[in-house]
Amino acid sequence: MRFTSEKLLDDGVLEREFAFGEIPGTLWTPENSVAPTPLILMAHNNGLPKRDPRLAARARHSATHGYAVATIDAAGCGDRPRSAADERARADLHRAFQSGEPADEILESFIGPLVEKAVPDWRTTLDALLALPGIGGPVGYAGWTAVGIRLAAAESRIAAAGLFAGGYVPRAQREEARRIAIPLLFLLQWDDEGNPRQRALDLFDAFGAREKTLHANPGGHTGTPWFEVEDGNRFFDRHLKRGRAVRAPAEGSR
């Protein structure tokens, strides 16, 4: 893993851009962390770029709370090169949304391959991150539900996951959800225009976890209240910091 830039932010968080082979990413760590610092992998829905402001804000807040937080642009996601098939699927999706046509089959053909390509990159990145001094397990995951399901099914080092219900989940991952036994926090926007409420509720019901919590808030796709970020940190505290002293957030952190 090669770090390409380093910046100490005003909330006491060290932000470092990295590259690992063809995988670009960002790592946020608390300036005065207690090693080994637990790690959260954070992915945006449906392959949006790692520099997305909402993701960066959540990552920084979790870093002030005592976590190392990493995100990447996985294959076909963010600024990574896209195949001709990816571009055709994106164009088909745009046309379907513009015309109001059903888009499930287009989403299936687009999101399914994205998930299958993304998870190996996340696992490779996880190996590299855990080899860094000061970062250790347990490991949490936050964000894109489809990738989170696939990653948790494939990767025993994921100890807990916070999932955002706002993205399309392919049929394969809906089936895999029954195998997911780690603790889950599932966030649902009740009026999400692009995510049928009943489908999200059915997915929550399908998860095999004995400890799973659903938080539902009124509002559209991008209206998740900020307090859910704070609740997410408390969720990870229970499962990633068990048995260790919990570091209080720095004064003035956001």
Short mmCIF file of C-alpha atoms in Angstrom, two decimals:
data_model
loop_
_atom_site.label_atom_id
_atom_site.label_comp_id
_atom_site.label_asym_id
_atom_site.label_seq_id
_atom_site.Cartn_x
_atom_site.Cartn_y
_atom_site.Cartn_z
CA MET A 1 0.00 0.00 0.00
CA ARG A 2 1.40 3.38 -1.05
CA PHE A 3 0.21 6.62 0.56
CA THR A 4 0.00 9.45 -1.97
CA SER A 5 -1.06 12.35 0.28
CA GLU A 6 -1.47 13.13 3.96
CA LYS A 7 -3.43 15.91 5.66
CA LEU A 8 -4.25 16.61 9.31
CA LEU A 9 -7.80 17.96 9.43
CA ASP A 10 -9.11 20.51 11.91
CA ASP A 11 -11.01 17.88 13.91
CA GLY A 12 -7.81 15.99 14.72
CA VAL A 13 -8.31 13.36 12.01
CA LEU A 14 -5.44 12.29 9.75
CA GLU A 15 -6.68 11.85 6.17
CA ARG A 16 -4.46 9.86 3.83
CA GLU A 17 -5.04 8.99 0.19
CA PHE A 18 -3.59 5.64 -0.85
CA ALA A 19 -3.16 3.36 -3.82
CA PHE A 20 -2.87 -0.41 -3.68
CA GLY A 21 -2.22 -1.68 -7.17
CA GLU A 22 -5.12 -0.27 -9.20
CA ILE A 23 -7.26 0.36 -6.12
CA PRO A 24 -7.46 4.01 -4.95
CA GLY A 25 -8.69 4.73 -1.45
CA THR A 26 -8.80 7.06 1.53
CA LEU A 27 -7.94 6.23 5.13
CA TRP A 28 -9.04 8.39 8.07
CA THR A 29 -7.49 7.77 11.48
CA PRO A 30 -7.73 9.60 14.82
CA GLU A 31 -4.61 11.62 15.57
CA ASN A 32 -4.27 10.17 19.09
CA SER A 33 -5.65 6.67 18.73
CA VAL A 34 -5.09 3.77 21.10
CA ALA A 35 -3.55 0.91 19.13
CA PRO A 36 -4.75 -1.40 17.83
CA THR A 37 -7.46 0.87 16.39
CA PRO A 38 -10.59 -0.99 15.22
CA LEU A 39 -11.37 -0.60 11.52
CA ILE A 40 -14.56 0.30 9.66
CA LEU A 41 -14.82 -0.25 5.91
CA MET A 42 -17.20 2.36 4.46
CA ALA A 43 -18.78 2.02 1.00
CA HIS A 44 -21.16 4.39 -0.75
CA ASN A 45 -24.32 3.02 -2.39
CA ASN A 46 -24.14 1.73 -5.95
CA GLY A 47 -20.52 2.62 -6.62
CA LEU A 48 -20.57 6.39 -6.12
CA PRO A 49 -17.07 7.88 -5.69
CA LYS A 50 -15.08 7.64 -2.49
CA ARG A 51 -14.78 11.44 -2.38
CA ASP A 52 -18.57 11.88 -1.99
CA PRO A 53 -19.05 14.56 0.72
CA ARG A 54 -21.64 12.59 2.69
CA LEU A 55 -19.37 9.55 2.94
CA ALA A 56 -16.36 11.68 3.90
CA ALA A 57 -18.35 13.44 6.63
CA ARG A 58 -19.48 10.11 8.12
CA ALA A 59 -15.96 8.73 7.93
CA ARG A 60 -14.44 11.74 9.69
CA HIS A 61 -17.04 11.58 12.44
CA SER A 62 -16.31 7.89 13.06
CA ALA A 63 -12.58 8.62 13.10
CA THR A 64 -13.08 11.24 15.84
CA HIS A 65 -14.89 8.50 17.72
CA GLY A 66 -11.78 6.31 17.76
CA TYR A 67 -11.98 4.31 14.52
CA ALA A 68 -9.79 3.88 11.50
CA VAL A 69 -12.14 4.29 8.53
CA ALA A 70 -11.32 3.34 4.95
CA THR A 71 -13.11 3.64 1.64
CA ILE A 72 -12.12 2.75 -1.91
CA ASP A 73 -13.23 3.11 -5.48
CA ALA A 74 -13.70 -0.57 -6.31
CA ALA A 75 -13.58 -1.95 -9.85
CA GLY A 76 -16.16 -0.18 -12.04
CA CYS A 77 -17.05 2.23 -9.22
CA GLY A 78 -16.35 5.90 -8.62
CA ASP A 79 -13.51 7.09 -10.83
CA ARG A 80 -12.30 3.62 -11.79
CA PRO A 81 -12.53 2.71 -15.51
CA ARG A 82 -15.90 1.33 -16.62
CA SER A 83 -16.45 -1.35 -19.19
CA ALA A 84 -18.60 -0.85 -22.27
CA ALA A 85 -21.22 -3.06 -20.62
CA ASP A 86 -21.21 -0.77 -17.55
CA GLU A 87 -21.72 2.29 -19.72
CA ARG A 88 -24.59 0.64 -21.64
CA ALA A 89 -26.27 -0.35 -18.37
CA ARG A 90 -25.93 3.20 -17.01
CA ALA A 91 -27.44 4.62 -20.19
CA ASP A 92 -30.31 2.10 -20.04
CA LEU A 93 -30.94 3.03 -16.39
CA HIS A 94 -31.02 6.72 -17.23
CA ARG A 95 -33.56 6.13 -20.01
CA ALA A 96 -35.73 3.95 -17.77
CA PHE A 97 -35.75 6.50 -14.95
CA GLN A 98 -36.50 9.34 -17.36
CA SER A 99 -39.42 7.47 -18.94
CA GLY A 100 -40.75 5.91 -15.74
CA GLU A 101 -40.30 2.38 -17.10
CA PRO A 102 -39.63 -0.56 -14.73
CA ALA A 103 -35.90 -0.71 -14.04
CA ASP A 104 -35.45 -3.81 -11.86
CA GLU A 105 -33.99 -6.02 -14.60
CA ILE A 106 -31.62 -3.28 -15.73
CA LEU A 107 -30.56 -2.73 -12.12
CA GLU A 108 -30.04 -6.47 -11.74
CA SER A 109 -27.74 -6.62 -14.75
CA PHE A 110 -25.85 -3.51 -13.65
CA ILE A 111 -25.54 -3.84 -9.85
CA GLY A 112 -24.94 -7.61 -9.76
CA PRO A 113 -21.62 -7.43 -11.68
CA LEU A 114 -20.57 -4.31 -9.73
CA VAL A 115 -20.94 -6.23 -6.47
CA GLU A 116 -19.06 -9.27 -7.77
CA LYS A 117 -16.17 -7.05 -8.95
CA ALA A 118 -16.13 -4.86 -5.85
CA VAL A 119 -15.88 -7.50 -3.14
CA PRO A 120 -12.45 -8.91 -4.16
CA ASP A 121 -11.06 -5.36 -4.14
CA TRP A 122 -12.47 -4.78 -0.67
CA ARG A 123 -10.94 -8.03 0.61
CA THR A 124 -7.55 -7.17 -0.90
CA THR A 125 -7.72 -3.72 0.69
CA LEU A 126 -8.68 -5.23 4.05
CA ASP A 127 -5.56 -7.42 3.98
CA ALA A 128 -3.38 -4.37 3.31
CA LEU A 129 -5.06 -2.21 5.97
CA LEU A 130 -4.72 -4.82 8.71
CA ALA A 131 -1.01 -5.08 7.90
CA LEU A 132 -0.51 -1.38 8.76
CA PRO A 133 0.91 -0.57 12.21
CA GLY A 134 -1.72 0.58 14.68
CA ILE A 135 -4.76 -0.88 12.88
CA GLY A 136 -6.33 -4.12 14.04
CA GLY A 137 -9.58 -5.98 14.30
CA PRO A 138 -12.37 -6.38 14.91
CA VAL A 139 -13.60 -4.99 11.59
CA GLY A 140 -16.92 -3.34 10.85
CA TYR A 141 -18.62 -2.47 7.58
CA ALA A 142 -20.90 0.50 6.85
CA GLY A 143 -22.79 1.54 3.75
CA TRP A 144 -23.81 -0.12 0.50
CA THR A 145 -26.08 -3.04 1.44
CA ALA A 146 -25.45 -5.31 -1.55
CA VAL A 147 -21.66 -5.19 -1.11
CA GLY A 148 -22.02 -5.52 2.66
CA ILE A 149 -24.03 -8.73 2.31
CA ARG A 150 -21.59 -10.25 -0.19
CA LEU A 151 -18.55 -9.18 1.84
CA ALA A 152 -19.96 -10.47 5.14
CA ALA A 153 -20.82 -13.79 3.49
CA ALA A 154 -17.28 -14.15 2.11
CA GLU A 155 -15.21 -12.55 4.85
CA SER A 156 -15.15 -13.91 8.42
CA ARG A 157 -13.24 -10.84 9.70
CA ILE A 158 -16.36 -8.64 9.38
CA ALA A 159 -17.79 -8.59 12.91
CA ALA A 160 -20.72 -6.17 12.53
CA ALA A 161 -22.36 -4.16 9.75
CA GLY A 162 -24.40 -1.00 9.40
CA LEU A 163 -26.33 -1.17 6.12
CA PHE A 164 -28.11 1.58 4.18
CA ALA A 165 -31.34 0.34 2.56
CA GLY A 166 -31.28 2.98 -0.17
CA GLY A 167 -29.65 0.96 -2.96
CA TYR A 168 -30.85 -1.89 -5.15
CA VAL A 169 -29.96 -5.33 -3.78
CA PRO A 170 -29.58 -8.05 -6.44
CA ARG A 171 -31.48 -11.30 -6.06
CA ALA A 172 -28.27 -13.22 -5.27
CA GLN A 173 -27.58 -11.00 -2.26
CA ARG A 174 -31.19 -11.23 -1.09
CA GLU A 175 -30.66 -14.98 -0.89
CA GLU A 176 -27.27 -14.58 0.80
CA ALA A 177 -28.89 -12.39 3.46
CA ARG A 178 -30.24 -15.53 5.11
CA ARG A 179 -26.63 -16.59 5.84
CA ILE A 180 -25.64 -13.31 7.50
CA ALA A 181 -25.40 -13.94 11.24
CA ILE A 182 -23.34 -10.95 12.43
CA PRO A 183 -25.01 -8.06 14.31
CA LEU A 184 -26.71 -5.61 11.95
CA LEU A 185 -27.99 -2.05 12.02
CA PHE A 186 -30.28 -1.44 9.02
CA LEU A 187 -31.17 2.14 8.05
CA LEU A 188 -34.32 2.80 6.02
CA GLN A 189 -35.67 6.07 4.66
CA TRP A 190 -39.42 5.51 4.80
CA ASP A 191 -40.19 7.63 1.73
CA ASP A 192 -37.19 6.68 -0.42
CA GLU A 193 -38.44 7.25 -3.96
CA GLY A 194 -36.03 4.74 -5.49
CA ASN A 195 -36.32 1.93 -2.95
CA PRO A 196 -39.69 0.21 -2.42
CA ARG A 197 -40.35 0.15 1.31
CA GLN A 198 -41.73 -3.38 1.37
CA ARG A 199 -38.70 -4.77 -0.42
CA ALA A 200 -36.44 -3.25 2.24
CA LEU A 201 -38.62 -4.64 5.04
CA ASP A 202 -38.60 -8.10 3.42
CA LEU A 203 -34.79 -7.96 3.23
CA PHE A 204 -34.55 -7.02 6.91
CA ASP A 205 -36.79 -9.96 7.75
CA ALA A 206 -34.62 -12.30 5.65
CA PHE A 207 -31.36 -11.58 7.47
CA GLY A 208 -30.26 -14.54 9.55
CA ALA A 209 -28.74 -12.41 12.32
CA ARG A 210 -30.10 -12.96 15.82
CA GLU A 211 -29.21 -9.36 16.65
CA LYS A 212 -30.55 -6.99 14.01
CA THR A 213 -32.02 -3.53 14.44
CA LEU A 214 -34.09 -1.50 11.97
CA HIS A 215 -34.03 2.30 12.15
CA ALA A 216 -36.64 3.93 9.89
CA ASN A 217 -36.92 7.68 9.41
CA PRO A 218 -39.36 9.74 7.31
CA GLY A 219 -37.94 11.40 4.23
CA GLY A 220 -36.41 10.66 0.85
CA HIS A 221 -33.24 8.96 -0.27
CA THR A 222 -30.72 11.52 0.96
CA GLY A 223 -32.59 12.57 4.12
CA THR A 224 -30.99 10.24 6.68
CA PRO A 225 -30.71 12.25 9.93
CA TRP A 226 -27.22 12.99 11.21
CA PHE A 227 -28.04 11.37 14.57
CA GLU A 228 -28.03 8.02 12.76
CA VAL A 229 -24.28 8.49 12.25
CA GLU A 230 -23.90 8.93 16.00
CA ASP A 231 -26.11 5.91 16.68
CA GLY A 232 -24.01 3.96 14.19
CA ASN A 233 -20.88 4.74 16.20
CA ARG A 234 -22.58 3.48 19.35
CA PHE A 235 -23.57 0.31 17.49
CA PHE A 236 -19.95 -0.28 16.46
CA ASP A 237 -18.76 0.52 19.99
CA ARG A 238 -20.80 -2.40 21.28
CA HIS A 239 -19.35 -4.85 18.79
CA LEU A 240 -15.88 -3.58 17.88
CA LYS A 241 -14.74 -2.13 21.20
CA ARG A 242 -16.10 -4.75 23.54
CA GLY A 243 -13.65 -5.40 26.34
CA ARG A 244 -11.59 -2.26 25.74
CA ALA A 245 -11.84 1.29 26.97
CA VAL A 246 -13.94 3.42 24.63
CA ARG A 247 -12.17 6.62 23.58
CA ALA A 248 -14.32 9.72 24.00
CA PRO A 249 -14.69 11.94 20.91
CA ALA A 250 -12.41 14.95 20.84
CA GLU A 251 -13.96 18.19 22.08
CA GLY A 252 -15.62 20.05 19.24
CA SER A 253 -15.67 17.03 16.92
CA ARG A 254 -18.49 16.82 14.41
#
